[in-house]
Amino acid sequence: LEATLRVPKWEPLRVELVDLSVRGACIRIAFAQDRNLKANDLVELSIGSMMRNEVRTVARVANITRDGESHIRYGLEFLNINNLY
């Protein structure tokens, strides 16, 4: 699966999808590309693959964790689960 993060005032960014569930996702971003998101910020996450159409939905930043020396992880909570179907 491929994931793209869209944040107001920034270009879309391809991110690493670490985990995915019906309620949310965990994404991983290199510090050099970090969008400096804060808890409760709203973003749009697109998820797709070569075999399926892309799905887009709004998500809230639920948690933020440093991941080693070079990456950061964002836990995202999907706000409109109906967009996923």
PDB file of N, CA, C and O in Angstrom:
ATOM      1  N   LEU A   1       0.833  -1.186   0.000  1.00  0.00           N
ATOM      2  CA  LEU A   1       0.000   0.000   0.000  1.00  0.00           C
ATOM      3  C   LEU A   1       0.877   1.249   0.000  1.00  0.00           C
ATOM      4  O   LEU A   1       1.950   1.264   0.594  1.00  0.00           O
ATOM      5  N   GLU A   2       0.389   2.275  -0.637  1.00  0.00           N
ATOM      6  CA  GLU A   2       1.068   3.558  -0.658  1.00  0.00           C
ATOM      7  C   GLU A   2       0.212   4.586   0.062  1.00  0.00           C
ATOM      8  O   GLU A   2      -1.006   4.557  -0.044  1.00  0.00           O
ATOM      9  N   ALA A   3       0.861   5.498   0.772  1.00  0.00           N
ATOM     10  CA  ALA A   3       0.124   6.518   1.512  1.00  0.00           C
ATOM     11  C   ALA A   3       0.706   7.899   1.209  1.00  0.00           C
ATOM     12  O   ALA A   3       1.923   8.059   1.082  1.00  0.00           O
ATOM     13  N   THR A   4      -0.194   8.879   1.111  1.00  0.00           N
ATOM     14  CA  THR A   4       0.200  10.261   0.877  1.00  0.00           C
ATOM     15  C   THR A   4      -0.480  11.141   1.916  1.00  0.00           C
ATOM     16  O   THR A   4      -1.687  11.024   2.141  1.00  0.00           O
ATOM     17  N   LEU A   5       0.303  11.997   2.535  1.00  0.00           N
ATOM     18  CA  LEU A   5      -0.194  12.917   3.550  1.00  0.00           C
ATOM     19  C   LEU A   5      -0.392  14.285   2.914  1.00  0.00           C
ATOM     20  O   LEU A   5       0.492  14.794   2.231  1.00  0.00           O
ATOM     21  N   ARG A   6      -1.555  14.872   3.148  1.00  0.00           N
ATOM     22  CA  ARG A   6      -1.839  16.229   2.676  1.00  0.00           C
ATOM     23  C   ARG A   6      -2.114  17.108   3.889  1.00  0.00           C
ATOM     24  O   ARG A   6      -2.974  16.792   4.711  1.00  0.00           O
ATOM     25  N   VAL A   7      -1.331  18.189   3.965  1.00  0.00           N
ATOM     26  CA  VAL A   7      -1.429  19.138   5.067  1.00  0.00           C
ATOM     27  C   VAL A   7      -1.592  20.516   4.448  1.00  0.00           C
ATOM     28  O   VAL A   7      -0.884  20.840   3.489  1.00  0.00           O
ATOM     29  N   PRO A   8      -2.523  21.337   4.960  1.00  0.00           N
ATOM     30  CA  PRO A   8      -2.686  22.681   4.394  1.00  0.00           C
ATOM     31  C   PRO A   8      -1.349  23.431   4.307  1.00  0.00           C
ATOM     32  O   PRO A   8      -0.529  23.365   5.211  1.00  0.00           O
ATOM     33  N   LYS A   9      -1.153  24.119   3.200  1.00  0.00           N
ATOM     34  CA  LYS A   9       0.024  24.956   2.932  1.00  0.00           C
ATOM     35  C   LYS A   9       1.297  24.165   2.653  1.00  0.00           C
ATOM     36  O   LYS A   9       2.388  24.725   2.625  1.00  0.00           O
ATOM     37  N   TRP A  10       1.207  22.856   2.469  1.00  0.00           N
ATOM     38  CA  TRP A  10       2.353  22.017   2.137  1.00  0.00           C
ATOM     39  C   TRP A  10       2.027  21.199   0.894  1.00  0.00           C
ATOM     40  O   TRP A  10       0.874  20.871   0.646  1.00  0.00           O
ATOM     41  N   GLU A  11       3.055  20.823   0.164  1.00  0.00           N
ATOM     42  CA  GLU A  11       2.887  19.895  -0.955  1.00  0.00           C
ATOM     43  C   GLU A  11       2.559  18.502  -0.406  1.00  0.00           C
ATOM     44  O   GLU A  11       3.004  18.160   0.699  1.00  0.00           O
ATOM     45  N   PRO A  12       1.796  17.698  -1.148  1.00  0.00           N
ATOM     46  CA  PRO A  12       1.539  16.322  -0.704  1.00  0.00           C
ATOM     47  C   PRO A  12       2.863  15.576  -0.498  1.00  0.00           C
ATOM     48  O   PRO A  12       3.844  15.806  -1.211  1.00  0.00           O
ATOM     49  N   LEU A  13       2.872  14.685   0.479  1.00  0.00           N
ATOM     50  CA  LEU A  13       4.086  13.966   0.842  1.00  0.00           C
ATOM     51  C   LEU A  13       3.812  12.468   0.909  1.00  0.00           C
ATOM     52  O   LEU A  13       2.915  12.036   1.642  1.00  0.00           O
ATOM     53  N   ARG A  14       4.583  11.687   0.162  1.00  0.00           N
ATOM     54  CA  ARG A  14       4.497  10.231   0.271  1.00  0.00           C
ATOM     55  C   ARG A  14       5.099   9.832   1.604  1.00  0.00           C
ATOM     56  O   ARG A  14       6.194  10.285   1.952  1.00  0.00           O
ATOM     57  N   VAL A  15       4.372   9.034   2.382  1.00  0.00           N
ATOM     58  CA  VAL A  15       4.819   8.626   3.716  1.00  0.00           C
ATOM     59  C   VAL A  15       4.832   7.110   3.821  1.00  0.00           C
ATOM     60  O   VAL A  15       4.190   6.409   3.031  1.00  0.00           O
ATOM     61  N   GLU A  16       5.543   6.607   4.806  1.00  0.00           N
ATOM     62  CA  GLU A  16       5.572   5.172   5.058  1.00  0.00           C
ATOM     63  C   GLU A  16       4.372   4.812   5.927  1.00  0.00           C
ATOM     64  O   GLU A  16       4.157   5.394   6.991  1.00  0.00           O
ATOM     65  N   LEU A  17       3.578   3.877   5.467  1.00  0.00           N
ATOM     66  CA  LEU A  17       2.416   3.400   6.211  1.00  0.00           C
ATOM     67  C   LEU A  17       2.882   2.263   7.117  1.00  0.00           C
ATOM     68  O   LEU A  17       3.277   1.202   6.644  1.00  0.00           O
ATOM     69  N   VAL A  18       2.868   2.495   8.432  1.00  0.00           N
ATOM     70  CA  VAL A  18       3.357   1.519   9.400  1.00  0.00           C
ATOM     71  C   VAL A  18       2.245   0.565   9.803  1.00  0.00           C
ATOM     72  O   VAL A  18       2.443  -0.643   9.900  1.00  0.00           O
ATOM     73  N   ASP A  19       1.052   1.111  10.044  1.00  0.00           N
ATOM     74  CA  ASP A  19      -0.077   0.300  10.508  1.00  0.00           C
ATOM     75  C   ASP A  19      -1.363   0.932  10.003  1.00  0.00           C
ATOM     76  O   ASP A  19      -1.439   2.155   9.853  1.00  0.00           O
ATOM     77  N   LEU A  20      -2.355   0.101   9.766  1.00  0.00           N
ATOM     78  CA  LEU A  20      -3.629   0.576   9.245  1.00  0.00           C
ATOM     79  C   LEU A  20      -4.758  -0.231   9.846  1.00  0.00           C
ATOM     80  O   LEU A  20      -4.672  -1.458   9.936  1.00  0.00           O
ATOM     81  N   SER A  21      -5.809   0.464  10.288  1.00  0.00           N
ATOM     82  CA  SER A  21      -7.016  -0.202  10.783  1.00  0.00           C
ATOM     83  C   SER A  21      -8.217   0.593  10.293  1.00  0.00           C
ATOM     84  O   SER A  21      -8.066   1.630   9.652  1.00  0.00           O
ATOM     85  N   VAL A  22      -9.391   0.136  10.598  1.00  0.00           N
ATOM     86  CA  VAL A  22     -10.601   0.841  10.199  1.00  0.00           C
ATOM     87  C   VAL A  22     -10.695   2.196  10.895  1.00  0.00           C
ATOM     88  O   VAL A  22     -11.245   3.145  10.353  1.00  0.00           O
ATOM     89  N   ARG A  23     -10.120   2.330  12.070  1.00  0.00           N
ATOM     90  CA  ARG A  23     -10.225   3.554  12.871  1.00  0.00           C
ATOM     91  C   ARG A  23      -9.102   4.556  12.648  1.00  0.00           C
ATOM     92  O   ARG A  23      -9.211   5.711  13.019  1.00  0.00           O
ATOM     93  N   GLY A  24      -7.974   4.105  12.072  1.00  0.00           N
ATOM     94  CA  GLY A  24      -6.864   5.029  11.901  1.00  0.00           C
ATOM     95  C   GLY A  24      -5.647   4.384  11.289  1.00  0.00           C
ATOM     96  O   GLY A  24      -5.698   3.262  10.791  1.00  0.00           O
ATOM     97  N   ALA A  25      -4.552   5.122  11.335  1.00  0.00           N
ATOM     98  CA  ALA A  25      -3.306   4.656  10.739  1.00  0.00           C
ATOM     99  C   ALA A  25      -2.124   5.220  11.507  1.00  0.00           C
ATOM    100  O   ALA A  25      -2.232   6.234  12.200  1.00  0.00           O
ATOM    101  N   CYS A  26      -0.988   4.563  11.350  1.00  0.00           N
ATOM    102  CA  CYS A  26       0.269   5.065  11.862  1.00  0.00           C
ATOM    103  C   CYS A  26       1.170   5.291  10.657  1.00  0.00           C
ATOM    104  O   CYS A  26       1.313   4.404   9.812  1.00  0.00           O
ATOM    105  N   ILE A  27       1.737   6.493  10.563  1.00  0.00           N
ATOM    106  CA  ILE A  27       2.631   6.801   9.462  1.00  0.00           C
ATOM    107  C   ILE A  27       3.997   7.205  10.015  1.00  0.00           C
ATOM    108  O   ILE A  27       4.110   7.645  11.158  1.00  0.00           O
ATOM    109  N   ARG A  28       5.011   7.044   9.179  1.00  0.00           N
ATOM    110  CA  ARG A  28       6.392   7.338   9.571  1.00  0.00           C
ATOM    111  C   ARG A  28       6.983   8.304   8.552  1.00  0.00           C
ATOM    112  O   ARG A  28       6.852   8.091   7.345  1.00  0.00           O
ATOM    113  N   ILE A  29       7.644   9.367   9.063  1.00  0.00           N
ATOM    114  CA  ILE A  29       8.196  10.410   8.204  1.00  0.00           C
ATOM    115  C   ILE A  29       9.617  10.721   8.665  1.00  0.00           C
ATOM    116  O   ILE A  29       9.873  10.838   9.863  1.00  0.00           O
ATOM    117  N   ALA A  30      10.520  10.904   7.702  1.00  0.00           N
ATOM    118  CA  ALA A  30      11.884  11.325   8.035  1.00  0.00           C
ATOM    119  C   ALA A  30      11.844  12.745   8.589  1.00  0.00           C
ATOM    120  O   ALA A  30      11.042  13.571   8.148  1.00  0.00           O
ATOM    121  N   PHE A  31      12.712  13.034   9.556  1.00  0.00           N
ATOM    122  CA  PHE A  31      12.754  14.376  10.142  1.00  0.00           C
ATOM    123  C   PHE A  31      12.904  15.449   9.067  1.00  0.00           C
ATOM    124  O   PHE A  31      12.317  16.523   9.158  1.00  0.00           O
ATOM    125  N   ALA A  32      13.687  15.170   8.035  1.00  0.00           N
ATOM    126  CA  ALA A  32      13.941  16.160   6.983  1.00  0.00           C
ATOM    127  C   ALA A  32      12.673  16.543   6.221  1.00  0.00           C
ATOM    128  O   ALA A  32      12.601  17.625   5.653  1.00  0.00           O
ATOM    129  N   GLN A  33      11.664  15.664   6.239  1.00  0.00           N
ATOM    130  CA  GLN A  33      10.406  15.934   5.537  1.00  0.00           C
ATOM    131  C   GLN A  33       9.244  16.199   6.480  1.00  0.00           C
ATOM    132  O   GLN A  33       8.112  16.374   6.034  1.00  0.00           O
ATOM    133  N   ASP A  34       9.511  16.234   7.762  1.00  0.00           N
ATOM    134  CA  ASP A  34       8.451  16.380   8.762  1.00  0.00           C
ATOM    135  C   ASP A  34       7.663  17.673   8.555  1.00  0.00           C
ATOM    136  O   ASP A  34       8.216  18.711   8.218  1.00  0.00           O
ATOM    137  N   ARG A  35       6.360  17.591   8.737  1.00  0.00           N
ATOM    138  CA  ARG A  35       5.465  18.741   8.589  1.00  0.00           C
ATOM    139  C   ARG A  35       5.192  19.433   9.915  1.00  0.00           C
ATOM    140  O   ARG A  35       4.347  20.293  10.018  1.00  0.00           O
ATOM    141  N   ASN A  36       5.894  19.018  10.969  1.00  0.00           N
ATOM    142  CA  ASN A  36       5.772  19.639  12.296  1.00  0.00           C
ATOM    143  C   ASN A  36       4.328  19.678  12.777  1.00  0.00           C
ATOM    144  O   ASN A  36       3.843  20.701  13.258  1.00  0.00           O
ATOM    145  N   LEU A  37       3.645  18.561  12.656  1.00  0.00           N
ATOM    146  CA  LEU A  37       2.253  18.472  13.081  1.00  0.00           C
ATOM    147  C   LEU A  37       2.159  18.441  14.597  1.00  0.00           C
ATOM    148  O   LEU A  37       3.077  17.989  15.287  1.00  0.00           O
ATOM    149  N   LYS A  38       1.041  18.913  15.098  1.00  0.00           N
ATOM    150  CA  LYS A  38       0.756  18.921  16.535  1.00  0.00           C
ATOM    151  C   LYS A  38      -0.452  18.031  16.802  1.00  0.00           C
ATOM    152  O   LYS A  38      -1.273  17.792  15.919  1.00  0.00           O
ATOM    153  N   ALA A  39      -0.600  17.579  18.031  1.00  0.00           N
ATOM    154  CA  ALA A  39      -1.772  16.794  18.414  1.00  0.00           C
ATOM    155  C   ALA A  39      -3.038  17.579  18.088  1.00  0.00           C
ATOM    156  O   ALA A  39      -3.088  18.796  18.283  1.00  0.00           O
ATOM    157  N   ASN A  40      -4.013  16.902  17.538  1.00  0.00           N
ATOM    158  CA  ASN A  40      -5.326  17.430  17.141  1.00  0.00           C
ATOM    159  C   ASN A  40      -5.319  18.190  15.815  1.00  0.00           C
ATOM    160  O   ASN A  40      -6.373  18.654  15.387  1.00  0.00           O
ATOM    161  N   ASP A  41      -4.166  18.332  15.147  1.00  0.00           N
ATOM    162  CA  ASP A  41      -4.164  18.902  13.796  1.00  0.00           C
ATOM    163  C   ASP A  41      -4.970  18.003  12.870  1.00  0.00           C
ATOM    164  O   ASP A  41      -4.995  16.777  13.044  1.00  0.00           O
ATOM    165  N   LEU A  42      -5.619  18.610  11.882  1.00  0.00           N
ATOM    166  CA  LEU A  42      -6.367  17.857  10.886  1.00  0.00           C
ATOM    167  C   LEU A  42      -5.551  17.740   9.607  1.00  0.00           C
ATOM    168  O   LEU A  42      -4.963  18.718   9.147  1.00  0.00           O
ATOM    169  N   VAL A  43      -5.524  16.532   9.060  1.00  0.00           N
ATOM    170  CA  VAL A  43      -4.786  16.247   7.830  1.00  0.00           C
ATOM    171  C   VAL A  43      -5.671  15.390   6.935  1.00  0.00           C
ATOM    172  O   VAL A  43      -6.727  14.920   7.349  1.00  0.00           O
ATOM    173  N   GLU A  44      -5.216  15.172   5.720  1.00  0.00           N
ATOM    174  CA  GLU A  44      -5.899  14.231   4.836  1.00  0.00           C
ATOM    175  C   GLU A  44      -4.897  13.139   4.479  1.00  0.00           C
ATOM    176  O   GLU A  44      -3.751  13.433   4.131  1.00  0.00           O
ATOM    177  N   LEU A  45      -5.328  11.895   4.582  1.00  0.00           N
ATOM    178  CA  LEU A  45      -4.476  10.769   4.245  1.00  0.00           C
ATOM    179  C   LEU A  45      -5.099  10.030   3.073  1.00  0.00           C
ATOM    180  O   LEU A  45      -6.287   9.712   3.085  1.00  0.00           O
ATOM    181  N   SER A  46      -4.284   9.784   2.058  1.00  0.00           N
ATOM    182  CA  SER A  46      -4.701   8.996   0.895  1.00  0.00           C
ATOM    183  C   SER A  46      -3.961   7.674   0.943  1.00  0.00           C
ATOM    184  O   SER A  46      -2.754   7.638   1.179  1.00  0.00           O
ATOM    185  N   ILE A  47      -4.704   6.598   0.711  1.00  0.00           N
ATOM    186  CA  ILE A  47      -4.122   5.267   0.709  1.00  0.00           C
ATOM    187  C   ILE A  47      -4.565   4.569  -0.560  1.00  0.00           C
ATOM    188  O   ILE A  47      -5.745   4.606  -0.919  1.00  0.00           O
ATOM    189  N   GLY A  48      -3.627   3.956  -1.238  1.00  0.00           N
ATOM    190  CA  GLY A  48      -3.969   3.269  -2.477  1.00  0.00           C
ATOM    191  C   GLY A  48      -2.927   2.237  -2.840  1.00  0.00           C
ATOM    192  O   GLY A  48      -1.899   2.103  -2.183  1.00  0.00           O
ATOM    193  N   SER A  49      -3.210   1.519  -3.904  1.00  0.00           N
ATOM    194  CA  SER A  49      -2.271   0.545  -4.439  1.00  0.00           C
ATOM    195  C   SER A  49      -2.472   0.480  -5.945  1.00  0.00           C
ATOM    196  O   SER A  49      -3.428   1.056  -6.480  1.00  0.00           O
ATOM    197  N   MET A  50      -1.606  -0.214  -6.603  1.00  0.00           N
ATOM    198  CA  MET A  50      -1.730  -0.337  -8.055  1.00  0.00           C
ATOM    199  C   MET A  50      -2.987  -1.108  -8.445  1.00  0.00           C
ATOM    200  O   MET A  50      -3.499  -0.942  -9.533  1.00  0.00           O
ATOM    201  N   MET A  51      -3.486  -1.935  -7.548  1.00  0.00           N
ATOM    202  CA  MET A  51      -4.619  -2.808  -7.854  1.00  0.00           C
ATOM    203  C   MET A  51      -5.969  -2.204  -7.456  1.00  0.00           C
ATOM    204  O   MET A  51      -7.004  -2.705  -7.852  1.00  0.00           O
ATOM    205  N   ARG A  52      -5.966  -1.135  -6.657  1.00  0.00           N
ATOM    206  CA  ARG A  52      -7.215  -0.576  -6.149  1.00  0.00           C
ATOM    207  C   ARG A  52      -7.208   0.932  -6.272  1.00  0.00           C
ATOM    208  O   ARG A  52      -6.168   1.572  -6.306  1.00  0.00           O
ATOM    209  N   ASN A  53      -8.394   1.497  -6.290  1.00  0.00           N
ATOM    210  CA  ASN A  53      -8.522   2.955  -6.327  1.00  0.00           C
ATOM    211  C   ASN A  53      -8.056   3.563  -5.014  1.00  0.00           C
ATOM    212  O   ASN A  53      -8.156   2.946  -3.957  1.00  0.00           O
ATOM    213  N   GLU A  54      -7.598   4.788  -5.089  1.00  0.00           N
ATOM    214  CA  GLU A  54      -7.148   5.514  -3.912  1.00  0.00           C
ATOM    215  C   GLU A  54      -8.335   5.893  -3.028  1.00  0.00           C
ATOM    216  O   GLU A  54      -9.398   6.244  -3.519  1.00  0.00           O
ATOM    217  N   VAL A  55      -8.138   5.828  -1.723  1.00  0.00           N
ATOM    218  CA  VAL A  55      -9.138   6.243  -0.747  1.00  0.00           C
ATOM    219  C   VAL A  55      -8.555   7.431   0.005  1.00  0.00           C
ATOM    220  O   VAL A  55      -7.402   7.390   0.443  1.00  0.00           O
ATOM    221  N   ARG A  56      -9.350   8.499   0.154  1.00  0.00           N
ATOM    222  CA  ARG A  56      -8.919   9.686   0.909  1.00  0.00           C
ATOM    223  C   ARG A  56      -9.875   9.921   2.064  1.00  0.00           C
ATOM    224  O   ARG A  56     -11.078   9.804   1.905  1.00  0.00           O
ATOM    225  N   THR A  57      -9.292  10.310   3.202  1.00  0.00           N
ATOM    226  CA  THR A  57     -10.138  10.650   4.330  1.00  0.00           C
ATOM    227  C   THR A  57      -9.420  11.638   5.249  1.00  0.00           C
ATOM    228  O   THR A  57      -8.190  11.682   5.297  1.00  0.00           O
ATOM    229  N   VAL A  58     -10.205  12.419   5.956  1.00  0.00           N
ATOM    230  CA  VAL A  58      -9.669  13.374   6.930  1.00  0.00           C
ATOM    231  C   VAL A  58      -9.325  12.608   8.205  1.00  0.00           C
ATOM    232  O   VAL A  58     -10.043  11.696   8.612  1.00  0.00           O
ATOM    233  N   ALA A  59      -8.226  13.008   8.817  1.00  0.00           N
ATOM    234  CA  ALA A  59      -7.795  12.364  10.050  1.00  0.00           C
ATOM    235  C   ALA A  59      -7.282  13.414  11.028  1.00  0.00           C
ATOM    236  O   ALA A  59      -6.849  14.496  10.632  1.00  0.00           O
ATOM    237  N   ARG A  60      -7.334  13.053  12.302  1.00  0.00           N
ATOM    238  CA  ARG A  60      -6.832  13.905  13.380  1.00  0.00           C
ATOM    239  C   ARG A  60      -5.537  13.295  13.901  1.00  0.00           C
ATOM    240  O   ARG A  60      -5.439  12.075  14.074  1.00  0.00           O
ATOM    241  N   VAL A  61      -4.539  14.120  14.131  1.00  0.00           N
ATOM    242  CA  VAL A  61      -3.295  13.637  14.723  1.00  0.00           C
ATOM    243  C   VAL A  61      -3.598  13.284  16.177  1.00  0.00           C
ATOM    244  O   VAL A  61      -3.927  14.159  16.984  1.00  0.00           O
ATOM    245  N   ALA A  62      -3.518  11.997  16.497  1.00  0.00           N
ATOM    246  CA  ALA A  62      -3.852  11.525  17.837  1.00  0.00           C
ATOM    247  C   ALA A  62      -2.620  11.445  18.739  1.00  0.00           C
ATOM    248  O   ALA A  62      -2.703  11.717  19.932  1.00  0.00           O
ATOM    249  N   ASN A  63      -1.480  11.052  18.163  1.00  0.00           N
ATOM    250  CA  ASN A  63      -0.250  11.005  18.964  1.00  0.00           C
ATOM    251  C   ASN A  63       0.964  11.145  18.069  1.00  0.00           C
ATOM    252  O   ASN A  63       0.897  10.927  16.865  1.00  0.00           O
ATOM    253  N   ILE A  64       2.053  11.525  18.699  1.00  0.00           N
ATOM    254  CA  ILE A  64       3.307  11.791  17.993  1.00  0.00           C
ATOM    255  C   ILE A  64       4.428  11.144  18.791  1.00  0.00           C
ATOM    256  O   ILE A  64       4.517  11.326  20.006  1.00  0.00           O
ATOM    257  N   THR A  65       5.284  10.375  18.098  1.00  0.00           N
ATOM    258  CA  THR A  65       6.376   9.688  18.772  1.00  0.00           C
ATOM    259  C   THR A  65       7.639   9.743  17.931  1.00  0.00           C
ATOM    260  O   THR A  65       7.587   9.514  16.722  1.00  0.00           O
ATOM    261  N   ARG A  66       8.735  10.013  18.551  1.00  0.00           N
ATOM    262  CA  ARG A  66      10.020   9.949  17.862  1.00  0.00           C
ATOM    263  C   ARG A  66      10.321   8.485  17.549  1.00  0.00           C
ATOM    264  O   ARG A  66      10.073   7.602  18.376  1.00  0.00           O
ATOM    265  N   ASP A  67      10.857   8.219  16.369  1.00  0.00           N
ATOM    266  CA  ASP A  67      11.167   6.855  15.944  1.00  0.00           C
ATOM    267  C   ASP A  67      12.647   6.791  15.568  1.00  0.00           C
ATOM    268  O   ASP A  67      13.021   7.065  14.429  1.00  0.00           O
ATOM    269  N   GLY A  68      13.478   6.495  16.537  1.00  0.00           N
ATOM    270  CA  GLY A  68      14.920   6.439  16.295  1.00  0.00           C
ATOM    271  C   GLY A  68      15.523   7.829  16.145  1.00  0.00           C
ATOM    272  O   GLY A  68      14.968   8.821  16.605  1.00  0.00           O
ATOM    273  N   GLU A  69      16.657   7.886  15.463  1.00  0.00           N
ATOM    274  CA  GLU A  69      17.394   9.133  15.306  1.00  0.00           C
ATOM    275  C   GLU A  69      16.990   9.931  14.076  1.00  0.00           C
ATOM    276  O   GLU A  69      17.438  11.055  13.900  1.00  0.00           O
ATOM    277  N   SER A  70      16.148   9.345  13.203  1.00  0.00           N
ATOM    278  CA  SER A  70      15.909  10.018  11.923  1.00  0.00           C
ATOM    279  C   SER A  70      14.447  10.136  11.506  1.00  0.00           C
ATOM    280  O   SER A  70      14.162  10.721  10.471  1.00  0.00           O
ATOM    281  N   HIS A  71      13.524   9.574  12.284  1.00  0.00           N
ATOM    282  CA  HIS A  71      12.118   9.567  11.876  1.00  0.00           C
ATOM    283  C   HIS A  71      11.181   9.942  13.024  1.00  0.00           C
ATOM    284  O   HIS A  71      11.555   9.895  14.190  1.00  0.00           O
ATOM    285  N   ILE A  72       9.961  10.268  12.639  1.00  0.00           N
ATOM    286  CA  ILE A  72       8.895  10.547  13.600  1.00  0.00           C
ATOM    287  C   ILE A  72       7.666   9.753  13.165  1.00  0.00           C
ATOM    288  O   ILE A  72       7.453   9.533  11.962  1.00  0.00           O
ATOM    289  N   ARG A  73       6.905   9.281  14.129  1.00  0.00           N
ATOM    290  CA  ARG A  73       5.662   8.550  13.844  1.00  0.00           C
ATOM    291  C   ARG A  73       4.476   9.389  14.285  1.00  0.00           C
ATOM    292  O   ARG A  73       4.493   9.996  15.352  1.00  0.00           O
ATOM    293  N   TYR A  74       3.454   9.369  13.439  1.00  0.00           N
ATOM    294  CA  TYR A  74       2.195  10.035  13.762  1.00  0.00           C
ATOM    295  C   TYR A  74       1.090   8.985  13.803  1.00  0.00           C
ATOM    296  O   TYR A  74       0.936   8.212  12.856  1.00  0.00           O
ATOM    297  N   GLY A  75       0.342   8.966  14.891  1.00  0.00           N
ATOM    298  CA  GLY A  75      -0.856   8.149  14.973  1.00  0.00           C
ATOM    299  C   GLY A  75      -2.031   9.004  14.532  1.00  0.00           C
ATOM    300  O   GLY A  75      -2.239  10.101  15.057  1.00  0.00           O
ATOM    301  N   LEU A  76      -2.775   8.533  13.539  1.00  0.00           N
ATOM    302  CA  LEU A  76      -3.896   9.294  12.976  1.00  0.00           C
ATOM    303  C   LEU A  76      -5.212   8.586  13.250  1.00  0.00           C
ATOM    304  O   LEU A  76      -5.314   7.371  13.074  1.00  0.00           O
ATOM    305  N   GLU A  77      -6.206   9.342  13.652  1.00  0.00           N
ATOM    306  CA  GLU A  77      -7.555   8.819  13.874  1.00  0.00           C
ATOM    307  C   GLU A  77      -8.441   9.314  12.735  1.00  0.00           C
ATOM    308  O   GLU A  77      -8.573  10.525  12.532  1.00  0.00           O
ATOM    309  N   PHE A  78      -9.033   8.379  11.991  1.00  0.00           N
ATOM    310  CA  PHE A  78      -9.929   8.764  10.898  1.00  0.00           C
ATOM    311  C   PHE A  78     -11.203   9.384  11.463  1.00  0.00           C
ATOM    312  O   PHE A  78     -11.787   8.863  12.403  1.00  0.00           O
ATOM    313  N   LEU A  79     -11.631  10.510  10.897  1.00  0.00           N
ATOM    314  CA  LEU A  79     -12.800  11.211  11.407  1.00  0.00           C
ATOM    315  C   LEU A  79     -14.095  10.860  10.672  1.00  0.00           C
ATOM    316  O   LEU A  79     -15.170  11.043  11.209  1.00  0.00           O
ATOM    317  N   ASN A  80     -13.991  10.387   9.450  1.00  0.00           N
ATOM    318  CA  ASN A  80     -15.175  10.001   8.690  1.00  0.00           C
ATOM    319  C   ASN A  80     -14.940   8.612   8.107  1.00  0.00           C
ATOM    320  O   ASN A  80     -14.520   8.475   6.963  1.00  0.00           O
ATOM    321  N   ILE A  81     -15.244   7.611   8.887  1.00  0.00           N
ATOM    322  CA  ILE A  81     -14.986   6.224   8.492  1.00  0.00           C
ATOM    323  C   ILE A  81     -15.776   5.855   7.228  1.00  0.00           C
ATOM    324  O   ILE A  81     -15.342   5.016   6.446  1.00  0.00           O
ATOM    325  N   ASN A  82     -16.909   6.517   6.984  1.00  0.00           N
ATOM    326  CA  ASN A  82     -17.695   6.208   5.777  1.00  0.00           C
ATOM    327  C   ASN A  82     -16.930   6.507   4.506  1.00  0.00           C
ATOM    328  O   ASN A  82     -17.236   5.926   3.453  1.00  0.00           O
ATOM    329  N   ASN A  83     -15.928   7.384   4.541  1.00  0.00           N
ATOM    330  CA  ASN A  83     -15.103   7.653   3.357  1.00  0.00           C
ATOM    331  C   ASN A  83     -14.298   6.441   2.937  1.00  0.00           C
ATOM    332  O   ASN A  83     -13.825   6.378   1.812  1.00  0.00           O
ATOM    333  N   LEU A  84     -14.122   5.489   3.818  1.00  0.00           N
ATOM    334  CA  LEU A  84     -13.267   4.343   3.536  1.00  0.00           C
ATOM    335  C   LEU A  84     -13.961   3.255   2.748  1.00  0.00           C
ATOM    336  O   LEU A  84     -13.318   2.346   2.259  1.00  0.00           O
ATOM    337  N   TYR A  85     -15.259   3.349   2.605  1.00  0.00           N
ATOM    338  CA  TYR A  85     -16.011   2.278   1.919  1.00  0.00           C
ATOM    339  C   TYR A  85     -16.576   2.754   0.602  1.00  0.00           C
ATOM    340  O   TYR A  85     -16.850   3.877   0.392  1.00  0.00           O
TER     341      TYR A  85
END
